[in-house]
C-alpha angles and dihedrals in degrees: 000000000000117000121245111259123256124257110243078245093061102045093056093052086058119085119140093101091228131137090275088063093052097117126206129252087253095048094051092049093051094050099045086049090058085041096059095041091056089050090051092054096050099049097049088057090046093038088068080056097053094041097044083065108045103079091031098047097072097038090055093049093056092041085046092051109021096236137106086195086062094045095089100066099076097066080042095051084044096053085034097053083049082048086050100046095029089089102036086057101045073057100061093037092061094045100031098020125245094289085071103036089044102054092043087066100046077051107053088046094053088063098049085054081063093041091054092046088053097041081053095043082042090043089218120136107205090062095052087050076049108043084042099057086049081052093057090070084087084061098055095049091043086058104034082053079081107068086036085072094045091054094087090031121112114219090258086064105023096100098048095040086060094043096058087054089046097045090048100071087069093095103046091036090045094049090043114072076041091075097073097102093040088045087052095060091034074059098053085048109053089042083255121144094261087243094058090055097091096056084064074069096050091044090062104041087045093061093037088054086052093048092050083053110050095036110045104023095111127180101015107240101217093047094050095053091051092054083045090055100048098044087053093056086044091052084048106046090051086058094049085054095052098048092054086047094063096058115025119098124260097254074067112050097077079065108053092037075062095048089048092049089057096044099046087043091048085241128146105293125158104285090032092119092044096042112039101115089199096100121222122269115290109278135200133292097253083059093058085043089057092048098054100044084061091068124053093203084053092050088054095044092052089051101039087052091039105044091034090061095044093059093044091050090048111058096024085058094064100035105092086042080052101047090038091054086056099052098272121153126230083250091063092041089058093040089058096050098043078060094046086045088049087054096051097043116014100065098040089096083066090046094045087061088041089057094048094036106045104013131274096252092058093051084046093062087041089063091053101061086042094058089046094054088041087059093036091055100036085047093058098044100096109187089323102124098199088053092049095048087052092056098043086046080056103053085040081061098040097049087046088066088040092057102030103042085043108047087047093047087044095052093048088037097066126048119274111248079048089057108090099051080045104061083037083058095053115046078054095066087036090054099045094043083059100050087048088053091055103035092067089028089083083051096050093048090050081044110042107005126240091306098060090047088055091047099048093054093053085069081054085080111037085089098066084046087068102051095040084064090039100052080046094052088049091047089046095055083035094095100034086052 
């Protein structure tokens, strides 16, 4: 007789990991399904708070300093603050689960969004760059949401798990950089400098994404598939007992009985140190560096996911100074981020079945030629908006394959007890090859104008070109070792 299904309550008040936690087929899908449609939730409300400050953020840190050199570090301090808090979250998310995790981010952005609105009311730049890199927490939850998603997938559906978190975050990211002419007058309204109007917006989204979280992630997904891990290797380790048991002779049995006692009582048996799915304290970065040199898939993923972000960064940072240098409104400046945004999120559905269709790797080296005609195209915009909203819809797209190919190559690529301080790891490289993207990128548009820039990013991909054909060529001598 099969036994009646668990209510989500009832699974997350169970933790000991033993037979009694080994969840059915049914019960997994219906929680990953809840899980995905919470994620989604959150991330349409954030995702307002992300988008509001992307075509403001750069025009208020060169208001604030006077400079257009200086204008670039705010989208620096903003992917730098997600680099900072990338790893102190993955943290918390392998000792507390992704609900808390999750809602300490939304949080702590939700403060920086303050922060910002006081450094414009104060006038005083080093707290925006501040308040900014505290903002960036929103970023890091947004993106860590998506491995949240792929920790109940199965590798048939882990692409496209990941990609419907990811792709959800188009509405709130597209209405958001639209809000520049309602935040103005929020701002007039509220006494506010008009540019610091949007971040009301952020402020908001941030707190109701928090709230989703705390309050309806349930039961957390990553702690779940550990408990289901380690039930299963209980359950397994029983069998293997009885089985012994059946044919070992009796001067054995006293052995195995005490085998069997360890392993039911999640004791030190004999496999305790190789199978026990909690994995170890979060380590260092040169750890997870160590784990992922010793897989080539893993190598490409980092620098797909990497690389990938540091070109997008890079030239979306100095767009609106750009468009704005040429005569563009803040109307047109939004416009042309909401597309950017549509290209990063609303066809990753599309790639997510790409990546578990064709290969990641395939769809990899499909976001790099993406990305080079994106900064071929931007570069040679001039002030012709059209042509400049193509390219940035273009780098949106290129950057989509880049993140969801690799995120989804690089957690089935490490072991899975490795894979939280990972994928910590790695959305904090991500995070500081992008400030550093868009911390030179103000020099180089003072420099070399909007087409170097362009130019300089697309080397920025040649890298992941190479060990795309490396990982090829090993996989080539591979049958004929």
């Amino acid at each position: 007789m099969t036994a009646p299904e668990r209510t989500d309550a009832e699974i997350s008040r169970r933790g000991g990991g033993g037979p009694e936690d080994v969840l059915s087929d049914a019960e997994v899908a219906r929680i990953q399904r809840r899980t995905v449609r919470i994620l989604v939730l959150a991330q349409v409300v954030g995702g307002v708070g992300v988008g509001s400050s992307l075509a403001v953020s750069g025009l208020l840190a060169e208001d604030l300093s006077g400079s257009q050199a200086w204008s670039g570090f705010a989208v620096t301090a903003i992917t730098l603050g997600a680099g900072l808090f990338a790893l102190p979250l993955a943290r918390v998310a392998d000792v507390r689960g992704r609900r808390i995790a999750l809602t300490l981010g939304w949080s702590a952005a939700t403060v920086g969004a303050l922060g910002v609105i006081l450094a414009a009311v104060l006038g005083w730049f080093p707290l925006l760059l501040a308040a900014l890199v505290v903002f960036g927490a929103g970023s890091a939850a947004n993106l860590q949401s998506r491995y949240a998603a792929a920790d109940l997938a199965d590798d048939r559906t882990r692409a496209r798990s990941l990609a419907v978190v990811v792709w959800s975050t188009t509405l709130g990211a597209v209405v958001g950089p639209n809000l520049n002419t309602p935040g103005a007058a929020v701002g007039r309204a509220l006494a506010l400098p008009e540019l610091a109007g949007p971040y009301v917006f952020s402020a908001v989204a941030f707190a109701g994404g928090g709230a989703i979280m705390w309050v309806l992630l349930r039961p957390d997904p990553l702690l779940t598939a550990r408990r289901m891990a380690s039930s299963v290797e209980s359950v397994e380790s029983v069998e293997s007992v009885e089985s012994v048991e059946s044919v070992e002779s009796v001067e054995s049995e006293g052995a195995v009985a005490s085998a069997a006692s360890a392993a039911s009582a999640g004791g030190p048996g004999p496999e305790a140190g190789a199978s026990d799915a909690r994995p170890k304290q979060v380590g260092s970065l040169r750890s997870s560096w160590r784990v992922v040199r010793a897989s080539r898939p893993a190598m490409l993923a980092l620098a797909s996911v990497v690389l990938g972000h540091a070109v997008m960064v890079s030239v979306m940072a100095m767009t609106p100074v750009h468009m704005k240098h040429h005569g563009a409104n803040l109307t047109l400046v939004g416009l042309t981020i909401s597309l950017h945004i549509v290209g990063m999120y609303a066809f990753s559905p599309l790639v997510g079945w790409a990546a578990d269709t064709v290969g990641r790797i395939p769809v990899i080296a499909v976001g790099q030629v993406v990305l080079l005609a994106a900064v071929l195209v931007a570069g040679l915009s001039g002030s012709t908006v059209p042509v400049t909203m193509t390219g940035l819809l273009l780098l949106g797209l290129g950057w989509s394959c880049s993140m969801v190919a690799g995120s989804s190559l690089l957690a089935e690529s490490v072991p899975a007890a490795e894979r939280p301080r990972v994928q910590g790891a790695s959305d904090l490289l991500m995070n500081l090859f992008g400030a550093a993207g868009g911390a030179v990128a103000g020099s180089v548009l003072d420099v070399a104008g909007y087409g170097g820039l362009n130019a300089a990013a697309g080397l920025i991909v040649l890298p992941v070109f190479a060990v795309v054909a490396g990982y090829a060529a090993g996989r080539a001598r591979r049958p004929a070792a």
